[in-house]
PDB file of C-alpha atoms in Angstrom:
ATOM      1  CA  UNK A   1      34.700 -26.339 -61.815  1.00 39.00           C
ATOM      2  CA  UNK A   2      24.775 -25.776 -64.273  1.00 42.00           C
ATOM      3  CA  UNK A   3      22.068 -27.901 -62.698  1.00 41.00           C
ATOM      4  CA  UNK A   4      20.634 -30.353 -64.540  1.00 42.00           C
ATOM      5  CA  UNK A   5      16.623 -30.060 -65.926  1.00 40.00           C
ATOM      6  CA  UNK A   6      14.742 -32.912 -64.988  1.00 36.00           C
ATOM      7  CA  UNK A   7      10.993 -32.771 -66.876  1.00 41.00           C
ATOM      8  CA  UNK A   8       8.384 -33.369 -64.139  1.00 39.00           C
ATOM      9  CA  UNK A   9       6.956 -36.814 -65.250  1.00 39.00           C
ATOM     10  CA  UNK A  10       3.423 -36.699 -67.583  1.00 43.00           C
ATOM     11  CA  UNK A  11       0.533 -38.209 -65.776  1.00 40.00           C
ATOM     12  CA  UNK A  12      -1.419 -39.020 -67.981  1.00 43.00           C
ATOM     13  CA  UNK A  13       1.015 -41.135 -69.721  1.00 41.00           C
ATOM     14  CA  UNK A  14       0.492 -44.613 -68.353  1.00 40.00           C
ATOM     15  CA  UNK A  15       3.176 -46.801 -67.343  1.00 38.00           C
ATOM     16  CA  UNK A  16       3.654 -50.270 -69.088  1.00 39.00           C
ATOM     17  CA  UNK A  17       4.738 -53.031 -67.238  1.00 38.00           C
ATOM     18  CA  UNK A  18       6.866 -55.852 -69.272  1.00 37.00           C
ATOM     19  CA  UNK A  19       6.722 -59.409 -67.683  1.00 40.00           C
ATOM     20  CA  UNK A  20       9.140 -61.668 -67.617  1.00 40.00           C
ATOM     21  CA  UNK A  21       8.750 -65.648 -67.425  1.00 44.00           C
ATOM     22  CA  UNK A  22      10.505 -66.823 -63.991  1.00 39.00           C
ATOM     23  CA  UNK A  23      11.869 -69.247 -65.471  1.00 41.00           C
ATOM     24  CA  UNK A  24      13.770 -66.394 -67.574  1.00 41.00           C
ATOM     25  CA  UNK A  25      15.310 -64.726 -64.664  1.00 36.00           C
ATOM     26  CA  UNK A  26      16.763 -67.453 -63.388  1.00 36.00           C
ATOM     27  CA  UNK A  27      18.457 -68.584 -66.902  1.00 37.00           C
ATOM     28  CA  UNK A  28      19.655 -65.287 -67.137  1.00 40.00           C
ATOM     29  CA  UNK A  29      21.329 -65.271 -63.478  1.00 42.00           C
ATOM     30  CA  UNK A  30      22.339 -68.455 -63.882  1.00 40.00           C
ATOM     31  CA  UNK A  31      24.191 -67.420 -67.332  1.00 38.00           C
ATOM     32  CA  UNK A  32      25.748 -64.567 -65.590  1.00 42.00           C
ATOM     33  CA  UNK A  33      26.709 -66.385 -62.493  1.00 41.00           C
ATOM     34  CA  UNK A  34      28.394 -69.207 -64.705  1.00 42.00           C
ATOM     35  CA  UNK A  35      30.543 -66.303 -66.659  1.00 40.00           C
ATOM     36  CA  UNK A  36      31.569 -64.790 -63.458  1.00 38.00           C
ATOM     37  CA  UNK A  37      32.756 -68.195 -62.412  1.00 34.00           C
ATOM     38  CA  UNK A  38      34.716 -68.672 -65.393  1.00 35.00           C
ATOM     39  CA  UNK A  39      36.747 -65.714 -65.295  1.00 33.00           C
ATOM     40  CA  UNK A  40      37.800 -66.541 -61.731  1.00 35.00           C
ATOM     41  CA  UNK A  41      38.953 -70.292 -62.944  1.00 33.00           C
ATOM     42  CA  UNK A  42      40.767 -68.307 -65.360  1.00 33.00           C
ATOM     43  CA  UNK A  43      42.889 -66.407 -63.387  1.00 34.00           C
ATOM     44  CA  UNK A  44      41.855 -63.090 -64.961  1.00 37.00           C
ATOM     45  CA  UNK A  45      42.512 -59.904 -61.823  1.00 41.00           C
ATOM     46  CA  UNK A  46      39.040 -58.351 -61.012  1.00 46.00           C
ATOM     47  CA  UNK A  47      39.728 -55.403 -61.862  1.00 43.00           C
ATOM     48  CA  UNK A  48      36.660 -53.972 -59.261  1.00 45.00           C
ATOM     49  CA  UNK A  49      38.270 -55.846 -56.542  1.00 50.00           C
ATOM     50  CA  UNK A  50      37.909 -54.564 -53.381  1.00 47.00           C
ATOM     51  CA  UNK A  51      40.774 -54.459 -50.300  1.00 51.00           C
ATOM     52  CA  UNK A  52      39.405 -56.360 -46.628  1.00 47.00           C
ATOM     53  CA  UNK A  53      40.081 -53.139 -45.243  1.00 60.00           C
ATOM     54  CA  UNK A  54      38.949 -49.786 -45.289  1.00 66.00           C
ATOM     55  CA  UNK A  55      39.928 -47.745 -47.795  1.00 77.00           C
ATOM     56  CA  UNK A  56      39.990 -44.356 -49.237  1.00 69.00           C
ATOM     57  CA  UNK A  57      39.072 -42.356 -52.189  1.00 69.00           C
ATOM     58  CA  UNK A  58      41.938 -40.719 -54.768  1.00 66.00           C
ATOM     59  CA  UNK A  59      43.543 -37.290 -54.174  1.00 68.00           C
ATOM     60  CA  UNK A  60      41.279 -34.622 -55.963  1.00 58.00           C
ATOM     61  CA  UNK A  61      41.913 -33.500 -59.832  1.00 56.00           C
ATOM     62  CA  UNK A  62      44.445 -31.034 -60.288  1.00 49.00           C
ATOM     63  CA  UNK A  63      42.954 -27.715 -62.002  1.00 47.00           C
ATOM     64  CA  UNK A  64      44.022 -24.865 -63.399  1.00 47.00           C
ATOM     65  CA  UNK A  65      46.695 -26.686 -65.295  1.00 46.00           C
ATOM     66  CA  UNK A  66      51.165 -27.122 -64.771  1.00 43.00           C
ATOM     67  CA  UNK A  67      52.746 -24.730 -62.582  1.00 52.00           C
ATOM     68  CA  UNK A  68      56.084 -26.257 -62.605  1.00 57.00           C
ATOM     69  CA  UNK A  69      57.668 -27.840 -59.567  1.00 67.00           C
ATOM     70  CA  UNK A  70      56.059 -25.548 -57.352  1.00 80.00           C
ATOM     71  CA  UNK A  71      53.047 -25.402 -55.234  1.00 87.00           C
ATOM     72  CA  UNK A  72      50.395 -22.943 -53.682  1.00 86.00           C
ATOM     73  CA  UNK A  73      52.176 -23.106 -50.259  1.00 87.00           C
ATOM     74  CA  UNK A  74      55.975 -21.787 -52.294  1.00 86.00           C
ATOM     75  CA  UNK A  75      57.479 -25.871 -51.907  1.00 91.00           C
ATOM     76  CA  UNK A  76      57.633 -27.875 -54.304  1.00 93.00           C
ATOM     77  CA  UNK A  77      59.249 -30.949 -55.822  1.00 96.00           C
ATOM     78  CA  UNK A  78      62.682 -31.366 -55.666  1.00 96.00           C
ATOM     79  CA  UNK A  79      65.287 -34.634 -56.784  1.00 97.00           C
ATOM     80  CA  UNK A  80      66.721 -35.338 -53.441  1.00 98.00           C
ATOM     81  CA  UNK A  81      69.122 -37.680 -53.790  1.00 98.00           C
ATOM     82  CA  UNK A  82      70.318 -39.135 -57.617  1.00 98.00           C
ATOM     83  CA  UNK A  83      73.687 -41.422 -58.423  1.00 98.00           C
ATOM     84  CA  UNK A  84      74.357 -43.456 -61.381  1.00 98.00           C
ATOM     85  CA  UNK A  85      77.401 -46.556 -62.973  1.00 97.00           C
ATOM     86  CA  UNK A  86      78.488 -46.665 -65.934  1.00 95.00           C
ATOM     87  CA  UNK A  87      78.680 -50.766 -66.585  1.00 92.00           C
ATOM     88  CA  UNK A  88      80.458 -52.493 -69.112  1.00 78.00           C
ATOM     89  CA  UNK A  89      83.925 -51.595 -70.387  1.00 64.00           C
ATOM     90  CA  UNK A  90      84.727 -47.977 -72.041  1.00 60.00           C
ATOM     91  CA  UNK A  91      86.079 -49.887 -74.805  1.00 57.00           C
ATOM     92  CA  UNK A  92      83.367 -52.659 -76.045  1.00 52.00           C
ATOM     93  CA  UNK A  93      81.304 -52.899 -78.597  1.00 54.00           C
ATOM     94  CA  UNK A  94      77.766 -52.277 -79.241  1.00 54.00           C
ATOM     95  CA  UNK A  95      76.256 -54.870 -76.805  1.00 56.00           C
ATOM     96  CA  UNK A  96      73.801 -55.417 -74.033  1.00 55.00           C
ATOM     97  CA  UNK A  97      76.018 -54.091 -70.990  1.00 60.00           C
ATOM     98  CA  UNK A  98      77.498 -51.078 -72.439  1.00 84.00           C
ATOM     99  CA  UNK A  99      74.467 -49.548 -70.644  1.00 91.00           C
ATOM    100  CA  UNK A 100      74.452 -46.426 -67.725  1.00 95.00           C
ATOM    101  CA  UNK A 101      72.561 -47.352 -64.667  1.00 96.00           C
ATOM    102  CA  UNK A 102      70.957 -44.328 -62.805  1.00 97.00           C
ATOM    103  CA  UNK A 103      68.378 -43.682 -59.655  1.00 98.00           C
ATOM    104  CA  UNK A 104      66.884 -40.522 -57.619  1.00 98.00           C
ATOM    105  CA  UNK A 105      64.565 -39.578 -55.742  1.00 98.00           C
ATOM    106  CA  UNK A 106      62.101 -37.110 -55.282  1.00 98.00           C
ATOM    107  CA  UNK A 107      60.588 -35.815 -52.774  1.00 97.00           C
ATOM    108  CA  UNK A 108      57.163 -33.391 -52.270  1.00 96.00           C
ATOM    109  CA  UNK A 109      57.748 -30.672 -49.450  1.00 94.00           C
ATOM    110  CA  UNK A 110      54.592 -29.377 -49.721  1.00 93.00           C
ATOM    111  CA  UNK A 111      51.779 -29.377 -48.293  1.00 92.00           C
ATOM    112  CA  UNK A 112      49.640 -30.297 -51.875  1.00 92.00           C
ATOM    113  CA  UNK A 113      49.448 -32.951 -53.876  1.00 93.00           C
ATOM    114  CA  UNK A 114      51.315 -33.250 -57.271  1.00 94.00           C
ATOM    115  CA  UNK A 115      50.462 -34.913 -60.391  1.00 93.00           C
ATOM    116  CA  UNK A 116      52.175 -36.207 -63.783  1.00 93.00           C
ATOM    117  CA  UNK A 117      55.558 -34.828 -62.166  1.00 95.00           C
ATOM    118  CA  UNK A 118      58.177 -35.715 -65.195  1.00 94.00           C
ATOM    119  CA  UNK A 119      61.942 -37.039 -64.075  1.00 96.00           C
ATOM    120  CA  UNK A 120      64.718 -36.015 -67.131  1.00 95.00           C
ATOM    121  CA  UNK A 121      68.149 -37.542 -66.634  1.00 96.00           C
ATOM    122  CA  UNK A 122      71.008 -35.286 -68.589  1.00 95.00           C
ATOM    123  CA  UNK A 123      73.060 -38.050 -69.223  1.00 96.00           C
ATOM    124  CA  UNK A 124      76.584 -35.823 -70.092  1.00 96.00           C
ATOM    125  CA  UNK A 125      80.375 -36.381 -70.724  1.00 95.00           C
ATOM    126  CA  UNK A 126      83.278 -34.424 -69.805  1.00 95.00           C
ATOM    127  CA  UNK A 127      82.836 -32.223 -72.286  1.00 95.00           C
ATOM    128  CA  UNK A 128      78.710 -31.868 -71.531  1.00 96.00           C
ATOM    129  CA  UNK A 129      77.853 -33.715 -74.557  1.00 94.00           C
ATOM    130  CA  UNK A 130      74.958 -36.197 -74.359  1.00 93.00           C
ATOM    131  CA  UNK A 131      76.907 -39.433 -73.190  1.00 94.00           C
ATOM    132  CA  UNK A 132      73.709 -41.964 -74.474  1.00 91.00           C
ATOM    133  CA  UNK A 133      72.205 -42.849 -77.475  1.00 85.00           C
ATOM    134  CA  UNK A 134      69.027 -39.784 -77.838  1.00 71.00           C
ATOM    135  CA  UNK A 135      67.951 -42.027 -80.907  1.00 62.00           C
ATOM    136  CA  UNK A 136      66.506 -44.830 -78.622  1.00 62.00           C
ATOM    137  CA  UNK A 137      65.945 -43.031 -75.120  1.00 63.00           C
ATOM    138  CA  UNK A 138      62.970 -43.869 -73.301  1.00 72.00           C
ATOM    139  CA  UNK A 139      62.347 -40.395 -70.988  1.00 78.00           C
ATOM    140  CA  UNK A 140      60.996 -38.259 -69.523  1.00 87.00           C
ATOM    141  CA  UNK A 141      59.810 -40.520 -66.838  1.00 91.00           C
ATOM    142  CA  UNK A 142      56.383 -39.675 -65.621  1.00 93.00           C
ATOM    143  CA  UNK A 143      55.393 -39.787 -61.547  1.00 96.00           C
ATOM    144  CA  UNK A 144      51.883 -40.044 -61.656  1.00 95.00           C
ATOM    145  CA  UNK A 145      51.110 -38.767 -58.043  1.00 95.00           C
ATOM    146  CA  UNK A 146      53.355 -37.560 -54.760  1.00 96.00           C
ATOM    147  CA  UNK A 147      51.487 -36.679 -51.492  1.00 95.00           C
ATOM    148  CA  UNK A 148      53.004 -34.582 -49.404  1.00 94.00           C
ATOM    149  CA  UNK A 149      56.179 -35.568 -47.487  1.00 94.00           C
ATOM    150  CA  UNK A 150      56.449 -38.523 -50.031  1.00 96.00           C
ATOM    151  CA  UNK A 151      60.157 -39.306 -51.525  1.00 97.00           C
ATOM    152  CA  UNK A 152      59.398 -40.996 -54.691  1.00 98.00           C
ATOM    153  CA  UNK A 153      62.164 -43.246 -56.291  1.00 98.00           C
ATOM    154  CA  UNK A 154      62.483 -43.550 -59.766  1.00 97.00           C
ATOM    155  CA  UNK A 155      65.239 -45.305 -62.396  1.00 96.00           C
ATOM    156  CA  UNK A 156      66.289 -45.631 -65.734  1.00 94.00           C
ATOM    157  CA  UNK A 157      68.993 -48.010 -67.757  1.00 92.00           C
ATOM    158  CA  UNK A 158      70.467 -46.073 -70.992  1.00 93.00           C
ATOM    159  CA  UNK A 159      72.414 -46.985 -74.077  1.00 90.00           C
ATOM    160  CA  UNK A 160      75.640 -44.980 -74.064  1.00 91.00           C
ATOM    161  CA  UNK A 161      77.012 -43.855 -77.280  1.00 89.00           C
ATOM    162  CA  UNK A 162      80.536 -44.852 -79.051  1.00 85.00           C
ATOM    163  CA  UNK A 163      83.036 -42.176 -80.543  1.00 84.00           C
ATOM    164  CA  UNK A 164      86.054 -43.816 -82.337  1.00 82.00           C
ATOM    165  CA  UNK A 165      85.155 -47.053 -81.658  1.00 77.00           C
ATOM    166  CA  UNK A 166      85.036 -46.629 -77.464  1.00 82.00           C
ATOM    167  CA  UNK A 167      82.383 -45.979 -75.755  1.00 87.00           C
ATOM    168  CA  UNK A 168      82.194 -42.417 -73.928  1.00 90.00           C
ATOM    169  CA  UNK A 169      82.735 -42.109 -70.444  1.00 92.00           C
ATOM    170  CA  UNK A 170      79.674 -40.657 -68.580  1.00 95.00           C
ATOM    171  CA  UNK A 171      81.014 -37.704 -66.490  1.00 97.00           C
ATOM    172  CA  UNK A 172      78.248 -36.715 -64.927  1.00 97.00           C
ATOM    173  CA  UNK A 173      73.893 -37.114 -64.391  1.00 97.00           C
ATOM    174  CA  UNK A 174      71.681 -34.078 -63.525  1.00 96.00           C
ATOM    175  CA  UNK A 175      68.675 -35.082 -62.930  1.00 96.00           C
ATOM    176  CA  UNK A 176      65.801 -32.569 -63.180  1.00 95.00           C
ATOM    177  CA  UNK A 177      61.835 -32.475 -62.450  1.00 94.00           C
ATOM    178  CA  UNK A 178      58.907 -30.362 -63.385  1.00 88.00           C
ATOM    179  CA  UNK A 179      55.553 -29.889 -65.071  1.00 80.00           C
ATOM    180  CA  UNK A 180      53.413 -30.647 -62.129  1.00 86.00           C
ATOM    181  CA  UNK A 181      50.049 -29.711 -60.654  1.00 90.00           C
ATOM    182  CA  UNK A 182      48.383 -29.281 -57.630  1.00 92.00           C
ATOM    183  CA  UNK A 183      46.004 -29.921 -56.050  1.00 89.00           C
ATOM    184  CA  UNK A 184      44.592 -29.512 -51.734  1.00 86.00           C
ATOM    185  CA  UNK A 185      45.519 -33.547 -49.765  1.00 73.00           C
ATOM    186  CA  UNK A 186      42.369 -34.398 -48.421  1.00 60.00           C
ATOM    187  CA  UNK A 187      41.303 -38.034 -47.395  1.00 54.00           C
ATOM    188  CA  UNK A 188      45.045 -39.576 -48.177  1.00 57.00           C
ATOM    189  CA  UNK A 189      47.199 -41.749 -46.470  1.00 58.00           C
ATOM    190  CA  UNK A 190      49.659 -40.372 -44.100  1.00 54.00           C
ATOM    191  CA  UNK A 191      52.629 -40.763 -46.199  1.00 49.00           C
ATOM    192  CA  UNK A 192      56.259 -40.117 -44.094  1.00 48.00           C
ATOM    193  CA  UNK A 193      54.393 -42.284 -41.228  1.00 48.00           C
ATOM    194  CA  UNK A 194      54.501 -45.681 -43.728  1.00 53.00           C
ATOM    195  CA  UNK A 195      57.889 -47.826 -42.594  1.00 59.00           C
ATOM    196  CA  UNK A 196      56.435 -50.995 -44.296  1.00 67.00           C
ATOM    197  CA  UNK A 197      58.401 -49.925 -47.840  1.00 89.00           C
ATOM    198  CA  UNK A 198      58.440 -47.317 -49.654  1.00 95.00           C
ATOM    199  CA  UNK A 199      55.415 -45.176 -51.350  1.00 94.00           C
ATOM    200  CA  UNK A 200      54.049 -43.523 -54.577  1.00 95.00           C
ATOM    201  CA  UNK A 201      51.213 -41.497 -54.263  1.00 95.00           C
ATOM    202  CA  UNK A 202      49.880 -43.175 -51.160  1.00 94.00           C
ATOM    203  CA  UNK A 203      50.924 -46.598 -52.759  1.00 95.00           C
ATOM    204  CA  UNK A 204      53.136 -49.071 -50.461  1.00 96.00           C
ATOM    205  CA  UNK A 205      55.806 -51.584 -51.789  1.00 97.00           C
ATOM    206  CA  UNK A 206      57.663 -53.356 -49.844  1.00 97.00           C
ATOM    207  CA  UNK A 207      60.651 -55.355 -51.413  1.00 97.00           C
ATOM    208  CA  UNK A 208      61.149 -58.976 -51.139  1.00 97.00           C
ATOM    209  CA  UNK A 209      64.231 -60.081 -53.116  1.00 97.00           C
ATOM    210  CA  UNK A 210      66.574 -59.001 -55.680  1.00 97.00           C
ATOM    211  CA  UNK A 211      68.429 -61.859 -57.221  1.00 96.00           C
ATOM    212  CA  UNK A 212      71.694 -61.404 -59.927  1.00 96.00           C
ATOM    213  CA  UNK A 213      71.406 -62.969 -63.082  1.00 91.00           C
ATOM    214  CA  UNK A 214      73.656 -62.734 -66.287  1.00 86.00           C
ATOM    215  CA  UNK A 215      77.019 -63.727 -67.415  1.00 82.00           C
ATOM    216  CA  UNK A 216      77.652 -60.437 -66.013  1.00 85.00           C
ATOM    217  CA  UNK A 217      75.489 -60.421 -63.214  1.00 90.00           C
ATOM    218  CA  UNK A 218      74.233 -57.141 -63.921  1.00 92.00           C
ATOM    219  CA  UNK A 219      70.571 -58.064 -64.743  1.00 93.00           C
ATOM    220  CA  UNK A 220      68.155 -57.943 -61.574  1.00 95.00           C
ATOM    221  CA  UNK A 221      65.120 -60.149 -61.344  1.00 96.00           C
ATOM    222  CA  UNK A 222      63.000 -58.199 -58.329  1.00 97.00           C
ATOM    223  CA  UNK A 223      60.284 -59.323 -56.354  1.00 97.00           C
ATOM    224  CA  UNK A 224      57.602 -57.085 -53.859  1.00 97.00           C
ATOM    225  CA  UNK A 225      54.505 -56.791 -52.637  1.00 96.00           C
ATOM    226  CA  UNK A 226      52.252 -53.863 -53.542  1.00 96.00           C
ATOM    227  CA  UNK A 227      49.450 -52.465 -50.969  1.00 95.00           C
ATOM    228  CA  UNK A 228      47.388 -49.951 -52.241  1.00 95.00           C
ATOM    229  CA  UNK A 229      44.651 -48.543 -50.097  1.00 94.00           C
ATOM    230  CA  UNK A 230      42.122 -47.395 -52.244  1.00 93.00           C
ATOM    231  CA  UNK A 231      38.757 -48.580 -52.720  1.00 93.00           C
ATOM    232  CA  UNK A 232      38.993 -49.102 -56.614  1.00 92.00           C
ATOM    233  CA  UNK A 233      41.253 -50.146 -59.147  1.00 93.00           C
ATOM    234  CA  UNK A 234      44.582 -47.257 -60.338  1.00 94.00           C
ATOM    235  CA  UNK A 235      46.313 -47.723 -63.740  1.00 93.00           C
ATOM    236  CA  UNK A 236      50.316 -49.519 -63.916  1.00 93.00           C
ATOM    237  CA  UNK A 237      52.711 -47.071 -65.745  1.00 93.00           C
ATOM    238  CA  UNK A 238      55.554 -49.121 -64.777  1.00 94.00           C
ATOM    239  CA  UNK A 239      57.704 -50.048 -62.237  1.00 96.00           C
ATOM    240  CA  UNK A 240      60.722 -49.082 -60.376  1.00 97.00           C
ATOM    241  CA  UNK A 241      63.576 -49.725 -58.511  1.00 98.00           C
ATOM    242  CA  UNK A 242      66.711 -47.982 -57.140  1.00 98.00           C
ATOM    243  CA  UNK A 243      69.756 -49.265 -56.402  1.00 98.00           C
ATOM    244  CA  UNK A 244      72.139 -48.359 -52.967  1.00 98.00           C
ATOM    245  CA  UNK A 245      75.404 -49.367 -51.614  1.00 98.00           C
ATOM    246  CA  UNK A 246      75.800 -50.893 -48.336  1.00 98.00           C
ATOM    247  CA  UNK A 247      76.237 -46.784 -47.124  1.00 98.00           C
ATOM    248  CA  UNK A 248      72.905 -46.338 -48.713  1.00 97.00           C
ATOM    249  CA  UNK A 249      74.078 -43.933 -51.450  1.00 98.00           C
ATOM    250  CA  UNK A 250      72.126 -44.248 -54.850  1.00 99.00           C
ATOM    251  CA  UNK A 251      74.357 -46.023 -57.217  1.00 98.00           C
ATOM    252  CA  UNK A 252      72.418 -46.736 -60.245  1.00 98.00           C
ATOM    253  CA  UNK A 253      68.454 -48.014 -60.980  1.00 97.00           C
ATOM    254  CA  UNK A 254      66.125 -49.529 -63.778  1.00 96.00           C
ATOM    255  CA  UNK A 255      63.017 -48.701 -64.839  1.00 95.00           C
ATOM    256  CA  UNK A 256      60.883 -51.708 -66.521  1.00 94.00           C
ATOM    257  CA  UNK A 257      57.903 -50.478 -68.417  1.00 91.00           C
ATOM    258  CA  UNK A 258      55.485 -53.461 -68.956  1.00 87.00           C
ATOM    259  CA  UNK A 259      51.875 -53.266 -67.251  1.00 78.00           C
ATOM    260  CA  UNK A 260      50.517 -55.965 -64.909  1.00 79.00           C
ATOM    261  CA  UNK A 261      46.815 -55.887 -64.588  1.00 79.00           C
ATOM    262  CA  UNK A 262      46.961 -56.471 -61.235  1.00 86.00           C
ATOM    263  CA  UNK A 263      49.655 -54.073 -60.147  1.00 89.00           C
ATOM    264  CA  UNK A 264      47.396 -51.308 -58.747  1.00 95.00           C
ATOM    265  CA  UNK A 265      44.495 -53.315 -57.875  1.00 95.00           C
ATOM    266  CA  UNK A 266      43.170 -52.674 -54.232  1.00 95.00           C
ATOM    267  CA  UNK A 267      44.465 -54.643 -51.250  1.00 95.00           C
ATOM    268  CA  UNK A 268      47.926 -56.741 -51.285  1.00 94.00           C
ATOM    269  CA  UNK A 269      49.559 -58.221 -54.423  1.00 94.00           C
ATOM    270  CA  UNK A 270      52.796 -59.656 -55.535  1.00 95.00           C
ATOM    271  CA  UNK A 271      55.036 -58.509 -58.422  1.00 94.00           C
ATOM    272  CA  UNK A 272      58.080 -59.020 -60.062  1.00 95.00           C
ATOM    273  CA  UNK A 273      59.880 -57.449 -62.759  1.00 94.00           C
ATOM    274  CA  UNK A 274      62.992 -58.409 -64.702  1.00 93.00           C
ATOM    275  CA  UNK A 275      65.696 -55.116 -65.463  1.00 94.00           C
ATOM    276  CA  UNK A 276      68.239 -56.297 -67.153  1.00 90.00           C
ATOM    277  CA  UNK A 277      71.903 -54.070 -67.435  1.00 89.00           C
ATOM    278  CA  UNK A 278      70.798 -52.376 -64.490  1.00 94.00           C
ATOM    279  CA  UNK A 279      72.268 -53.640 -61.503  1.00 96.00           C
ATOM    280  CA  UNK A 280      75.772 -51.879 -60.627  1.00 96.00           C
ATOM    281  CA  UNK A 281      77.892 -54.579 -58.582  1.00 96.00           C
ATOM    282  CA  UNK A 282      78.427 -51.835 -55.798  1.00 97.00           C
ATOM    283  CA  UNK A 283      74.782 -52.088 -55.119  1.00 98.00           C
ATOM    284  CA  UNK A 284      73.622 -53.746 -52.064  1.00 97.00           C
ATOM    285  CA  UNK A 285      70.975 -56.161 -53.529  1.00 93.00           C
ATOM    286  CA  UNK A 286      69.365 -56.054 -49.844  1.00 94.00           C
ATOM    287  CA  UNK A 287      68.568 -52.081 -50.289  1.00 96.00           C
ATOM    288  CA  UNK A 288      67.084 -52.321 -53.417  1.00 97.00           C
ATOM    289  CA  UNK A 289      64.047 -49.643 -53.083  1.00 98.00           C
ATOM    290  CA  UNK A 290      61.373 -50.574 -55.297  1.00 98.00           C
ATOM    291  CA  UNK A 291      58.488 -48.248 -56.394  1.00 97.00           C
ATOM    292  CA  UNK A 292      55.134 -49.057 -58.527  1.00 96.00           C
ATOM    293  CA  UNK A 293      53.967 -46.189 -60.586  1.00 96.00           C
ATOM    294  CA  UNK A 294      50.001 -46.246 -60.187  1.00 96.00           C
ATOM    295  CA  UNK A 295      47.895 -43.303 -62.125  1.00 94.00           C
ATOM    296  CA  UNK A 296      44.171 -42.799 -60.784  1.00 93.00           C
ATOM    297  CA  UNK A 297      41.169 -44.024 -62.237  1.00 88.00           C
ATOM    298  CA  UNK A 298      39.981 -40.874 -64.992  1.00 69.00           C
ATOM    299  CA  UNK A 299      37.056 -40.489 -63.063  1.00 41.00           C
ATOM    300  CA  UNK A 300      37.816 -38.932 -59.813  1.00 48.00           C
ATOM    301  CA  UNK A 301      34.508 -40.429 -57.687  1.00 41.00           C
ATOM    302  CA  UNK A 302      36.349 -43.729 -58.334  1.00 39.00           C
TER     303      UNK A 302
END
């Protein structure tokens, strides 16, 4: 991962000064200020906003390319929890509630930072065949950054296929993680000590409320607060929810691919997501975990 050459100035070359009238300078400044005020009044998020507390830079970029789930120290990524719930009757026609709700938690047990890990759900019937409509299957899910010690959740809701007029019954779901790249970790948050909420790539998401909606009460509206300690804006790639029952067991999850322009800005920001046909009846609404998935800037110096 060549030193640029800069020519010395030619002393024979005269420097020409360009004089701008003072009135023009004042006019330019006024127009610039007016534009900035107008943008603020329209409620557009400030992409260069900075937090009020000291901030940090993003983790370093990963080189060389992918080394799967093994980190340089021999540890890596593991799916430590997963669960699912099939929603709707197995005899139901193709309707909005003929879904399977899935949640999983991936742990980084290494001392290195994982980048762009892929989580895949194999949703199988009793014969080991796929139980979902693969034509509309949206996976694998990508987790942009997982810091050492972090446990990052990922969720999804998938359509169940039919056979002989009936819905296939989901027998099991296998969650696997792969294709991560790795960097040494420095200057990043301590992911193991933030008890305020869940973290993903050092960005904390605190669950506020889960509201059930719809006639069958399996639609979820989840509100939360996101806190990014980084100095620059990251890019949102979606929001995951992991649902647990009263005992703490994972019973499902959901994923919203919608991108909020303010979700990954520096500082604290409110968030809300709608997850249709994803909330299992056994889920304890107060135990919902939310994970805001944010990708760092392309320029590692930002």
